[in-house]
Amino acid sequence: MTVSVSPPLQAGATEAPASAWREVYLLAGMRSLSVAGDIMAATALTLLAQKNGAGGWGVMALLLAATLPPVLLAPWTGRAADRFDSKKIIVVVASLQALVCLAMLTTTSVPLLVGLCALLAAGVACTHPVFGGLPSAMVAPEEVPRASAISQTTTMAGMLFAPAAAGFLSSRSGTTMPLVLDALSFVLVALGGLAISTRLHKKAAPAPASAAAASASNDEPQAAPYRVWSDRLLRSVLLLSGIVMACACIINVLIVFYVRGTFGASEQVYGVIMTTWAAGMVPGALLARKVKNLSHETILVGSFVCIAIAILGTGLAPGVWWIAPFYLLGGIGNGAQATVTHIVFNLRAPQSHRGRAFAALGAVSNTGPGLGFVIGGLLVNAFEPRYGFLAAGALIVLALLTMARTVLAAGHQPAPAAS
């Protein structure tokens, strides 16, 4: 099956007004600033934990604090995104996140920073479903792939220089400047939220009383309520993404010890290495957007293959700079996967449940890494980092051999309707 990533306009369809596309780009810029600030802060805090001798457990705790809240809060944040004013969610939550970043400046205690990271991630849990669903509310249905791809690609562009900048700033000012910049990014997100007029859901006109009475007297059985997990394609994508991201995120714990310990490289080199993954995400997202003769499912499976090769190659690297090309390939796969996944969710999830769909995606996207961080913490204390990379890559290959066929087959099935 060949499904265009960007479907052609239907007969009679019209382009979204310029004002709608301005909001699409504004939203993308907001996400880019927020993600860049978060990456800078996370990189700086990881280096601080490693400097203070916290070891693998300290790094693992910081990473878990950043991933568990979206998992635990997903049932509530998804419903909140579907029921409450999306503008208020963005403005209030981003303002509180800026205050949390400023609070991080007052301490170097790893346990306290872990708690503050958890609060910051709770805010991400609230805004992620809104940010994920808004592009489809800004434009016509046939333009959703383009709007979603713009949002994802611009977000990835914000990741490009953040790790290297964090490594450079951390070597001179510790965590101060990265955290200040992260707080500033949240202030700008709150201001951007005030400028966006689009709401995640348009209010529908109330049904006439006669229609309601007819519905109540209808003897036909009601359709089962829509569930994200009832869509076989979305379910397959969620499961495979969670497994692969768990294996891939093992390396997020190992990489700082691999670069700094195994190869004895500097903080600046560590920042540059981390940037190469982000540098691959932008062309990966653009490539996924431009490919016209492959189905969404095929692109997803191919992106995971790139990640597996990248991790295995990194584990076999004879020198620190050999890591860079493999991380670049991993970033390309990561960028393609993230972009196509968001397109698929925007296209298949009904508007009334889109917040919950993206909350489920956020939960799985954080559960997988959370498990990966735990495994990485165990591996870094038991084996050389190199063996952890090889084990993670092998597990991704096994997951693909087990589940790739299911993902490819599920694309032939129509999405279930909402009831």
JSON list of N, CA, C and O in Angstrom, two decimals, residues 287-336:
[
{"chain": "A", "resi": 287, "resn": "LEU", "atom": "N", "xyz": [12.53, 14.64, 5.71]},
{"chain": "A", "resi": 287, "resn": "LEU", "atom": "CA", "xyz": [12.51, 13.50, 4.79]},
{"chain": "A", "resi": 287, "resn": "LEU", "atom": "C", "xyz": [11.19, 12.74, 4.90]},
{"chain": "A", "resi": 287, "resn": "LEU", "atom": "O", "xyz": [10.58, 12.37, 3.89]},
{"chain": "A", "resi": 288, "resn": "ALA", "atom": "N", "xyz": [10.73, 12.53, 6.13]},
{"chain": "A", "resi": 288, "resn": "ALA", "atom": "CA", "xyz": [9.46, 11.84, 6.33]},
{"chain": "A", "resi": 288, "resn": "ALA", "atom": "C", "xyz": [8.30, 12.62, 5.72]},
{"chain": "A", "resi": 288, "resn": "ALA", "atom": "O", "xyz": [7.33, 12.04, 5.22]},
{"chain": "A", "resi": 289, "resn": "ARG", "atom": "N", "xyz": [8.39, 13.93, 5.77]},
{"chain": "A", "resi": 289, "resn": "ARG", "atom": "CA", "xyz": [7.32, 14.79, 5.23]},
{"chain": "A", "resi": 289, "resn": "ARG", "atom": "C", "xyz": [7.30, 14.77, 3.71]},
{"chain": "A", "resi": 289, "resn": "ARG", "atom": "O", "xyz": [6.25, 14.88, 3.08]},
{"chain": "A", "resi": 290, "resn": "LYS", "atom": "N", "xyz": [8.46, 14.60, 3.07]},
{"chain": "A", "resi": 290, "resn": "LYS", "atom": "CA", "xyz": [8.55, 14.70, 1.62]},
{"chain": "A", "resi": 290, "resn": "LYS", "atom": "C", "xyz": [8.35, 13.37, 0.90]},
{"chain": "A", "resi": 290, "resn": "LYS", "atom": "O", "xyz": [8.03, 13.35, -0.29]},
{"chain": "A", "resi": 291, "resn": "VAL", "atom": "N", "xyz": [8.57, 12.25, 1.60]},
{"chain": "A", "resi": 291, "resn": "VAL", "atom": "CA", "xyz": [8.44, 10.95, 0.95]},
{"chain": "A", "resi": 291, "resn": "VAL", "atom": "C", "xyz": [6.98, 10.72, 0.53]},
{"chain": "A", "resi": 291, "resn": "VAL", "atom": "O", "xyz": [6.08, 10.85, 1.35]},
{"chain": "A", "resi": 292, "resn": "LYS", "atom": "N", "xyz": [6.77, 10.39, -0.71]},
{"chain": "A", "resi": 292, "resn": "LYS", "atom": "CA", "xyz": [5.41, 10.27, -1.23]},
{"chain": "A", "resi": 292, "resn": "LYS", "atom": "C", "xyz": [5.02, 8.84, -1.58]},
{"chain": "A", "resi": 292, "resn": "LYS", "atom": "O", "xyz": [3.84, 8.54, -1.72]},
{"chain": "A", "resi": 293, "resn": "ASN", "atom": "N", "xyz": [5.98, 7.95, -1.74]},
{"chain": "A", "resi": 293, "resn": "ASN", "atom": "CA", "xyz": [5.66, 6.61, -2.24]},
{"chain": "A", "resi": 293, "resn": "ASN", "atom": "C", "xyz": [5.78, 5.53, -1.19]},
{"chain": "A", "resi": 293, "resn": "ASN", "atom": "O", "xyz": [5.82, 4.35, -1.51]},
{"chain": "A", "resi": 294, "resn": "LEU", "atom": "N", "xyz": [5.83, 5.91, 0.09]},
{"chain": "A", "resi": 294, "resn": "LEU", "atom": "CA", "xyz": [5.88, 4.94, 1.18]},
{"chain": "A", "resi": 294, "resn": "LEU", "atom": "C", "xyz": [4.75, 5.22, 2.15]},
{"chain": "A", "resi": 294, "resn": "LEU", "atom": "O", "xyz": [4.38, 6.36, 2.38]},
{"chain": "A", "resi": 295, "resn": "SER", "atom": "N", "xyz": [4.21, 4.16, 2.74]},
{"chain": "A", "resi": 295, "resn": "SER", "atom": "CA", "xyz": [3.14, 4.33, 3.72]},
{"chain": "A", "resi": 295, "resn": "SER", "atom": "C", "xyz": [3.71, 4.84, 5.03]},
{"chain": "A", "resi": 295, "resn": "SER", "atom": "O", "xyz": [4.92, 4.76, 5.30]},
{"chain": "A", "resi": 296, "resn": "HIS", "atom": "N", "xyz": [2.83, 5.37, 5.87]},
{"chain": "A", "resi": 296, "resn": "HIS", "atom": "CA", "xyz": [3.25, 5.82, 7.20]},
{"chain": "A", "resi": 296, "resn": "HIS", "atom": "C", "xyz": [3.91, 4.69, 7.98]},
{"chain": "A", "resi": 296, "resn": "HIS", "atom": "O", "xyz": [4.93, 4.88, 8.65]},
{"chain": "A", "resi": 297, "resn": "GLU", "atom": "N", "xyz": [3.31, 3.49, 7.87]},
{"chain": "A", "resi": 297, "resn": "GLU", "atom": "CA", "xyz": [3.83, 2.36, 8.64]},
{"chain": "A", "resi": 297, "resn": "GLU", "atom": "C", "xyz": [5.23, 1.97, 8.19]},
{"chain": "A", "resi": 297, "resn": "GLU", "atom": "O", "xyz": [6.10, 1.64, 9.01]},
{"chain": "A", "resi": 298, "resn": "THR", "atom": "N", "xyz": [5.49, 2.03, 6.89]},
{"chain": "A", "resi": 298, "resn": "THR", "atom": "CA", "xyz": [6.81, 1.68, 6.36]},
{"chain": "A", "resi": 298, "resn": "THR", "atom": "C", "xyz": [7.86, 2.67, 6.85]},
{"chain": "A", "resi": 298, "resn": "THR", "atom": "O", "xyz": [8.98, 2.30, 7.22]},
{"chain": "A", "resi": 299, "resn": "ILE", "atom": "N", "xyz": [7.51, 3.95, 6.85]},
{"chain": "A", "resi": 299, "resn": "ILE", "atom": "CA", "xyz": [8.45, 4.97, 7.33]},
{"chain": "A", "resi": 299, "resn": "ILE", "atom": "C", "xyz": [8.75, 4.75, 8.81]},
{"chain": "A", "resi": 299, "resn": "ILE", "atom": "O", "xyz": [9.90, 4.89, 9.26]},
{"chain": "A", "resi": 300, "resn": "LEU", "atom": "N", "xyz": [7.73, 4.41, 9.59]},
{"chain": "A", "resi": 300, "resn": "LEU", "atom": "CA", "xyz": [7.94, 4.17, 11.03]},
{"chain": "A", "resi": 300, "resn": "LEU", "atom": "C", "xyz": [8.90, 3.01, 11.26]},
{"chain": "A", "resi": 300, "resn": "LEU", "atom": "O", "xyz": [9.85, 3.11, 12.04]},
{"chain": "A", "resi": 301, "resn": "VAL", "atom": "N", "xyz": [8.68, 1.90, 10.57]},
{"chain": "A", "resi": 301, "resn": "VAL", "atom": "CA", "xyz": [9.56, 0.74, 10.74]},
{"chain": "A", "resi": 301, "resn": "VAL", "atom": "C", "xyz": [10.97, 1.09, 10.30]},
{"chain": "A", "resi": 301, "resn": "VAL", "atom": "O", "xyz": [11.96, 0.75, 10.97]},
{"chain": "A", "resi": 302, "resn": "GLY", "atom": "N", "xyz": [11.11, 1.79, 9.18]},
{"chain": "A", "resi": 302, "resn": "GLY", "atom": "CA", "xyz": [12.43, 2.19, 8.71]},
{"chain": "A", "resi": 302, "resn": "GLY", "atom": "C", "xyz": [13.14, 3.11, 9.70]},
{"chain": "A", "resi": 302, "resn": "GLY", "atom": "O", "xyz": [14.37, 3.02, 9.88]},
{"chain": "A", "resi": 303, "resn": "SER", "atom": "N", "xyz": [12.37, 3.98, 10.35]},
{"chain": "A", "resi": 303, "resn": "SER", "atom": "CA", "xyz": [12.99, 4.89, 11.33]},
{"chain": "A", "resi": 303, "resn": "SER", "atom": "C", "xyz": [13.54, 4.13, 12.52]},
{"chain": "A", "resi": 303, "resn": "SER", "atom": "O", "xyz": [14.61, 4.45, 13.06]},
{"chain": "A", "resi": 304, "resn": "PHE", "atom": "N", "xyz": [12.83, 3.09, 12.95]},
{"chain": "A", "resi": 304, "resn": "PHE", "atom": "CA", "xyz": [13.32, 2.28, 14.06]},
{"chain": "A", "resi": 304, "resn": "PHE", "atom": "C", "xyz": [14.56, 1.47, 13.67]},
{"chain": "A", "resi": 304, "resn": "PHE", "atom": "O", "xyz": [15.43, 1.22, 14.50]},
{"chain": "A", "resi": 305, "resn": "VAL", "atom": "N", "xyz": [14.63, 1.05, 12.42]},
{"chain": "A", "resi": 305, "resn": "VAL", "atom": "CA", "xyz": [15.83, 0.37, 11.93]},
{"chain": "A", "resi": 305, "resn": "VAL", "atom": "C", "xyz": [17.03, 1.30, 12.02]},
{"chain": "A", "resi": 305, "resn": "VAL", "atom": "O", "xyz": [18.13, 0.88, 12.44]},
{"chain": "A", "resi": 306, "resn": "CYS", "atom": "N", "xyz": [16.84, 2.57, 11.65]},
{"chain": "A", "resi": 306, "resn": "CYS", "atom": "CA", "xyz": [17.94, 3.54, 11.75]},
{"chain": "A", "resi": 306, "resn": "CYS", "atom": "C", "xyz": [18.41, 3.69, 13.20]},
{"chain": "A", "resi": 306, "resn": "CYS", "atom": "O", "xyz": [19.63, 3.76, 13.46]},
{"chain": "A", "resi": 307, "resn": "ILE", "atom": "N", "xyz": [17.47, 3.73, 14.14]},
{"chain": "A", "resi": 307, "resn": "ILE", "atom": "CA", "xyz": [17.84, 3.87, 15.55]},
{"chain": "A", "resi": 307, "resn": "ILE", "atom": "C", "xyz": [18.63, 2.65, 16.01]},
{"chain": "A", "resi": 307, "resn": "ILE", "atom": "O", "xyz": [19.62, 2.76, 16.75]},
{"chain": "A", "resi": 308, "resn": "ALA", "atom": "N", "xyz": [18.21, 1.45, 15.60]},
{"chain": "A", "resi": 308, "resn": "ALA", "atom": "CA", "xyz": [18.92, 0.23, 16.00]},
{"chain": "A", "resi": 308, "resn": "ALA", "atom": "C", "xyz": [20.35, 0.23, 15.48]},
{"chain": "A", "resi": 308, "resn": "ALA", "atom": "O", "xyz": [21.30, -0.08, 16.22]},
{"chain": "A", "resi": 309, "resn": "ILE", "atom": "N", "xyz": [20.53, 0.59, 14.21]},
{"chain": "A", "resi": 309, "resn": "ILE", "atom": "CA", "xyz": [21.88, 0.63, 13.63]},
{"chain": "A", "resi": 309, "resn": "ILE", "atom": "C", "xyz": [22.73, 1.66, 14.36]},
{"chain": "A", "resi": 309, "resn": "ILE", "atom": "O", "xyz": [23.92, 1.43, 14.63]},
{"chain": "A", "resi": 310, "resn": "ALA", "atom": "N", "xyz": [22.15, 2.80, 14.69]},
{"chain": "A", "resi": 310, "resn": "ALA", "atom": "CA", "xyz": [22.89, 3.86, 15.36]},
{"chain": "A", "resi": 310, "resn": "ALA", "atom": "C", "xyz": [23.41, 3.41, 16.72]},
{"chain": "A", "resi": 310, "resn": "ALA", "atom": "O", "xyz": [24.56, 3.68, 17.09]},
{"chain": "A", "resi": 311, "resn": "ILE", "atom": "N", "xyz": [22.57, 2.74, 17.48]},
{"chain": "A", "resi": 311, "resn": "ILE", "atom": "CA", "xyz": [22.97, 2.32, 18.83]},
{"chain": "A", "resi": 311, "resn": "ILE", "atom": "C", "xyz": [24.01, 1.21, 18.77]},
{"chain": "A", "resi": 311, "resn": "ILE", "atom": "O", "xyz": [25.00, 1.22, 19.52]},
{"chain": "A", "resi": 312, "resn": "LEU", "atom": "N", "xyz": [23.81, 0.24, 17.87]},
{"chain": "A", "resi": 312, "resn": "LEU", "atom": "CA", "xyz": [24.80, -0.82, 17.72]},
{"chain": "A", "resi": 312, "resn": "LEU", "atom": "C", "xyz": [26.14, -0.26, 17.24]},
{"chain": "A", "resi": 312, "resn": "LEU", "atom": "O", "xyz": [27.20, -0.66, 17.74]},
{"chain": "A", "resi": 313, "resn": "GLY", "atom": "N", "xyz": [26.09, 0.66, 16.29]},
{"chain": "A", "resi": 313, "resn": "GLY", "atom": "CA", "xyz": [27.33, 1.26, 15.80]},
{"chain": "A", "resi": 313, "resn": "GLY", "atom": "C", "xyz": [28.06, 2.05, 16.87]},
{"chain": "A", "resi": 313, "resn": "GLY", "atom": "O", "xyz": [29.30, 2.01, 16.95]},
{"chain": "A", "resi": 314, "resn": "THR", "atom": "N", "xyz": [27.31, 2.76, 17.72]},
{"chain": "A", "resi": 314, "resn": "THR", "atom": "CA", "xyz": [27.93, 3.51, 18.81]},
{"chain": "A", "resi": 314, "resn": "THR", "atom": "C", "xyz": [28.63, 2.57, 19.78]},
{"chain": "A", "resi": 314, "resn": "THR", "atom": "O", "xyz": [29.73, 2.85, 20.26]},
{"chain": "A", "resi": 315, "resn": "GLY", "atom": "N", "xyz": [28.01, 1.43, 20.06]},
{"chain": "A", "resi": 315, "resn": "GLY", "atom": "CA", "xyz": [28.63, 0.46, 20.95]},
{"chain": "A", "resi": 315, "resn": "GLY", "atom": "C", "xyz": [29.91, -0.13, 20.41]},
{"chain": "A", "resi": 315, "resn": "GLY", "atom": "O", "xyz": [30.76, -0.59, 21.18]},
{"chain": "A", "resi": 316, "resn": "LEU", "atom": "N", "xyz": [30.07, -0.13, 19.08]},
{"chain": "A", "resi": 316, "resn": "LEU", "atom": "CA", "xyz": [31.27, -0.67, 18.44]},
{"chain": "A", "resi": 316, "resn": "LEU", "atom": "C", "xyz": [32.30, 0.41, 18.12]},
{"chain": "A", "resi": 316, "resn": "LEU", "atom": "O", "xyz": [33.35, 0.09, 17.54]},
{"chain": "A", "resi": 317, "resn": "ALA", "atom": "N", "xyz": [32.03, 1.67, 18.48]},
{"chain": "A", "resi": 317, "resn": "ALA", "atom": "CA", "xyz": [32.91, 2.78, 18.11]},
{"chain": "A", "resi": 317, "resn": "ALA", "atom": "C", "xyz": [34.31, 2.62, 18.73]},
{"chain": "A", "resi": 317, "resn": "ALA", "atom": "O", "xyz": [34.42, 2.42, 19.94]},
{"chain": "A", "resi": 318, "resn": "PRO", "atom": "N", "xyz": [35.39, 2.74, 17.92]},
{"chain": "A", "resi": 318, "resn": "PRO", "atom": "CA", "xyz": [36.74, 2.64, 18.47]},
{"chain": "A", "resi": 318, "resn": "PRO", "atom": "C", "xyz": [37.24, 3.94, 19.09]},
{"chain": "A", "resi": 318, "resn": "PRO", "atom": "O", "xyz": [38.24, 3.94, 19.81]},
{"chain": "A", "resi": 319, "resn": "GLY", "atom": "N", "xyz": [36.56, 5.05, 18.81]},
{"chain": "A", "resi": 319, "resn": "GLY", "atom": "CA", "xyz": [36.96, 6.35, 19.36]},
{"chain": "A", "resi": 319, "resn": "GLY", "atom": "C", "xyz": [35.74, 7.24, 19.53]},
{"chain": "A", "resi": 319, "resn": "GLY", "atom": "O", "xyz": [34.67, 6.97, 18.96]},
{"chain": "A", "resi": 320, "resn": "VAL", "atom": "N", "xyz": [35.89, 8.31, 20.32]},
{"chain": "A", "resi": 320, "resn": "VAL", "atom": "CA", "xyz": [34.73, 9.12, 20.67]},
{"chain": "A", "resi": 320, "resn": "VAL", "atom": "C", "xyz": [34.10, 9.78, 19.45]},
{"chain": "A", "resi": 320, "resn": "VAL", "atom": "O", "xyz": [32.87, 9.89, 19.37]},
{"chain": "A", "resi": 321, "resn": "TRP", "atom": "N", "xyz": [34.91, 10.20, 18.47]},
{"chain": "A", "resi": 321, "resn": "TRP", "atom": "CA", "xyz": [34.33, 10.91, 17.33]},
{"chain": "A", "resi": 321, "resn": "TRP", "atom": "C", "xyz": [33.63, 9.97, 16.35]},
{"chain": "A", "resi": 321, "resn": "TRP", "atom": "O", "xyz": [32.92, 10.41, 15.46]},
{"chain": "A", "resi": 322, "resn": "TRP", "atom": "N", "xyz": [33.86, 8.65, 16.50]},
{"chain": "A", "resi": 322, "resn": "TRP", "atom": "CA", "xyz": [33.11, 7.70, 15.69]},
{"chain": "A", "resi": 322, "resn": "TRP", "atom": "C", "xyz": [31.64, 7.66, 16.10]},
{"chain": "A", "resi": 322, "resn": "TRP", "atom": "O", "xyz": [30.78, 7.19, 15.35]},
{"chain": "A", "resi": 323, "resn": "ILE", "atom": "N", "xyz": [31.36, 8.14, 17.31]},
{"chain": "A", "resi": 323, "resn": "ILE", "atom": "CA", "xyz": [29.97, 8.15, 17.77]},
{"chain": "A", "resi": 323, "resn": "ILE", "atom": "C", "xyz": [29.12, 9.12, 16.95]},
{"chain": "A", "resi": 323, "resn": "ILE", "atom": "O", "xyz": [27.93, 8.87, 16.70]},
{"chain": "A", "resi": 324, "resn": "ALA", "atom": "N", "xyz": [29.71, 10.23, 16.52]},
{"chain": "A", "resi": 324, "resn": "ALA", "atom": "CA", "xyz": [28.96, 11.31, 15.88]},
{"chain": "A", "resi": 324, "resn": "ALA", "atom": "C", "xyz": [28.15, 10.85, 14.66]},
{"chain": "A", "resi": 324, "resn": "ALA", "atom": "O", "xyz": [26.94, 11.13, 14.58]},
{"chain": "A", "resi": 325, "resn": "PRO", "atom": "N", "xyz": [28.74, 10.13, 13.68]},
{"chain": "A", "resi": 325, "resn": "PRO", "atom": "CA", "xyz": [27.92, 9.74, 12.52]},
{"chain": "A", "resi": 325, "resn": "PRO", "atom": "C", "xyz": [26.80, 8.77, 12.87]},
{"chain": "A", "resi": 325, "resn": "PRO", "atom": "O", "xyz": [25.71, 8.83, 12.28]},
{"chain": "A", "resi": 326, "resn": "PHE", "atom": "N", "xyz": [27.04, 7.90, 13.85]},
{"chain": "A", "resi": 326, "resn": "PHE", "atom": "CA", "xyz": [25.97, 6.98, 14.25]},
{"chain": "A", "resi": 326, "resn": "PHE", "atom": "C", "xyz": [24.86, 7.74, 14.98]},
{"chain": "A", "resi": 326, "resn": "PHE", "atom": "O", "xyz": [23.68, 7.44, 14.79]},
{"chain": "A", "resi": 327, "resn": "TYR", "atom": "N", "xyz": [25.22, 8.72, 15.81]},
{"chain": "A", "resi": 327, "resn": "TYR", "atom": "CA", "xyz": [24.20, 9.52, 16.47]},
{"chain": "A", "resi": 327, "resn": "TYR", "atom": "C", "xyz": [23.42, 10.35, 15.45]},
{"chain": "A", "resi": 327, "resn": "TYR", "atom": "O", "xyz": [22.23, 10.61, 15.62]},
{"chain": "A", "resi": 328, "resn": "LEU", "atom": "N", "xyz": [24.09, 10.79, 14.40]},
{"chain": "A", "resi": 328, "resn": "LEU", "atom": "CA", "xyz": [23.39, 11.52, 13.34]},
{"chain": "A", "resi": 328, "resn": "LEU", "atom": "C", "xyz": [22.33, 10.63, 12.69]},
{"chain": "A", "resi": 328, "resn": "LEU", "atom": "O", "xyz": [21.19, 11.07, 12.46]},
{"chain": "A", "resi": 329, "resn": "LEU", "atom": "N", "xyz": [22.70, 9.37, 12.40]},
{"chain": "A", "resi": 329, "resn": "LEU", "atom": "CA", "xyz": [21.74, 8.44, 11.82]},
{"chain": "A", "resi": 329, "resn": "LEU", "atom": "C", "xyz": [20.59, 8.17, 12.79]},
{"chain": "A", "resi": 329, "resn": "LEU", "atom": "O", "xyz": [19.42, 8.11, 12.38]},
{"chain": "A", "resi": 330, "resn": "GLY", "atom": "N", "xyz": [20.90, 8.01, 14.07]},
{"chain": "A", "resi": 330, "resn": "GLY", "atom": "CA", "xyz": [19.85, 7.80, 15.06]},
{"chain": "A", "resi": 330, "resn": "GLY", "atom": "C", "xyz": [18.90, 8.98, 15.12]},
{"chain": "A", "resi": 330, "resn": "GLY", "atom": "O", "xyz": [17.68, 8.81, 15.25]},
{"chain": "A", "resi": 331, "resn": "GLY", "atom": "N", "xyz": [19.43, 10.19, 15.01]},
{"chain": "A", "resi": 331, "resn": "GLY", "atom": "CA", "xyz": [18.58, 11.38, 15.00]},
{"chain": "A", "resi": 331, "resn": "GLY", "atom": "C", "xyz": [17.67, 11.43, 13.79]},
{"chain": "A", "resi": 331, "resn": "GLY", "atom": "O", "xyz": [16.51, 11.84, 13.89]},
{"chain": "A", "resi": 332, "resn": "ILE", "atom": "N", "xyz": [18.19, 11.01, 12.63]},
{"chain": "A", "resi": 332, "resn": "ILE", "atom": "CA", "xyz": [17.36, 10.97, 11.42]},
{"chain": "A", "resi": 332, "resn": "ILE", "atom": "C", "xyz": [16.18, 10.03, 11.63]},
{"chain": "A", "resi": 332, "resn": "ILE", "atom": "O", "xyz": [15.02, 10.35, 11.31]},
{"chain": "A", "resi": 333, "resn": "GLY", "atom": "N", "xyz": [16.46, 8.85, 12.18]},
{"chain": "A", "resi": 333, "resn": "GLY", "atom": "CA", "xyz": [15.37, 7.91, 12.46]},
{"chain": "A", "resi": 333, "resn": "GLY", "atom": "C", "xyz": [14.40, 8.44, 13.49]},
{"chain": "A", "resi": 333, "resn": "GLY", "atom": "O", "xyz": [13.18, 8.32, 13.34]},
{"chain": "A", "resi": 334, "resn": "ASN", "atom": "N", "xyz": [14.92, 9.07, 14.53]},
{"chain": "A", "resi": 334, "resn": "ASN", "atom": "CA", "xyz": [14.08, 9.64, 15.58]},
{"chain": "A", "resi": 334, "resn": "ASN", "atom": "C", "xyz": [13.19, 10.75, 15.04]},
{"chain": "A", "resi": 334, "resn": "ASN", "atom": "O", "xyz": [11.99, 10.84, 15.36]},
{"chain": "A", "resi": 335, "resn": "GLY", "atom": "N", "xyz": [13.75, 11.62, 14.19]},
{"chain": "A", "resi": 335, "resn": "GLY", "atom": "CA", "xyz": [12.97, 12.71, 13.61]},
{"chain": "A", "resi": 335, "resn": "GLY", "atom": "C", "xyz": [11.85, 12.22, 12.71]},
{"chain": "A", "resi": 335, "resn": "GLY", "atom": "O", "xyz": [10.72, 12.72, 12.76]},
{"chain": "A", "resi": 336, "resn": "ALA", "atom": "N", "xyz": [12.16, 11.21, 11.88]},
{"chain": "A", "resi": 336, "resn": "ALA", "atom": "CA", "xyz": [11.13, 10.65, 11.00]},
{"chain": "A", "resi": 336, "resn": "ALA", "atom": "C", "xyz": [10.04, 9.97, 11.82]},
{"chain": "A", "resi": 336, "resn": "ALA", "atom": "O", "xyz": [8.84, 10.14, 11.54]}
]
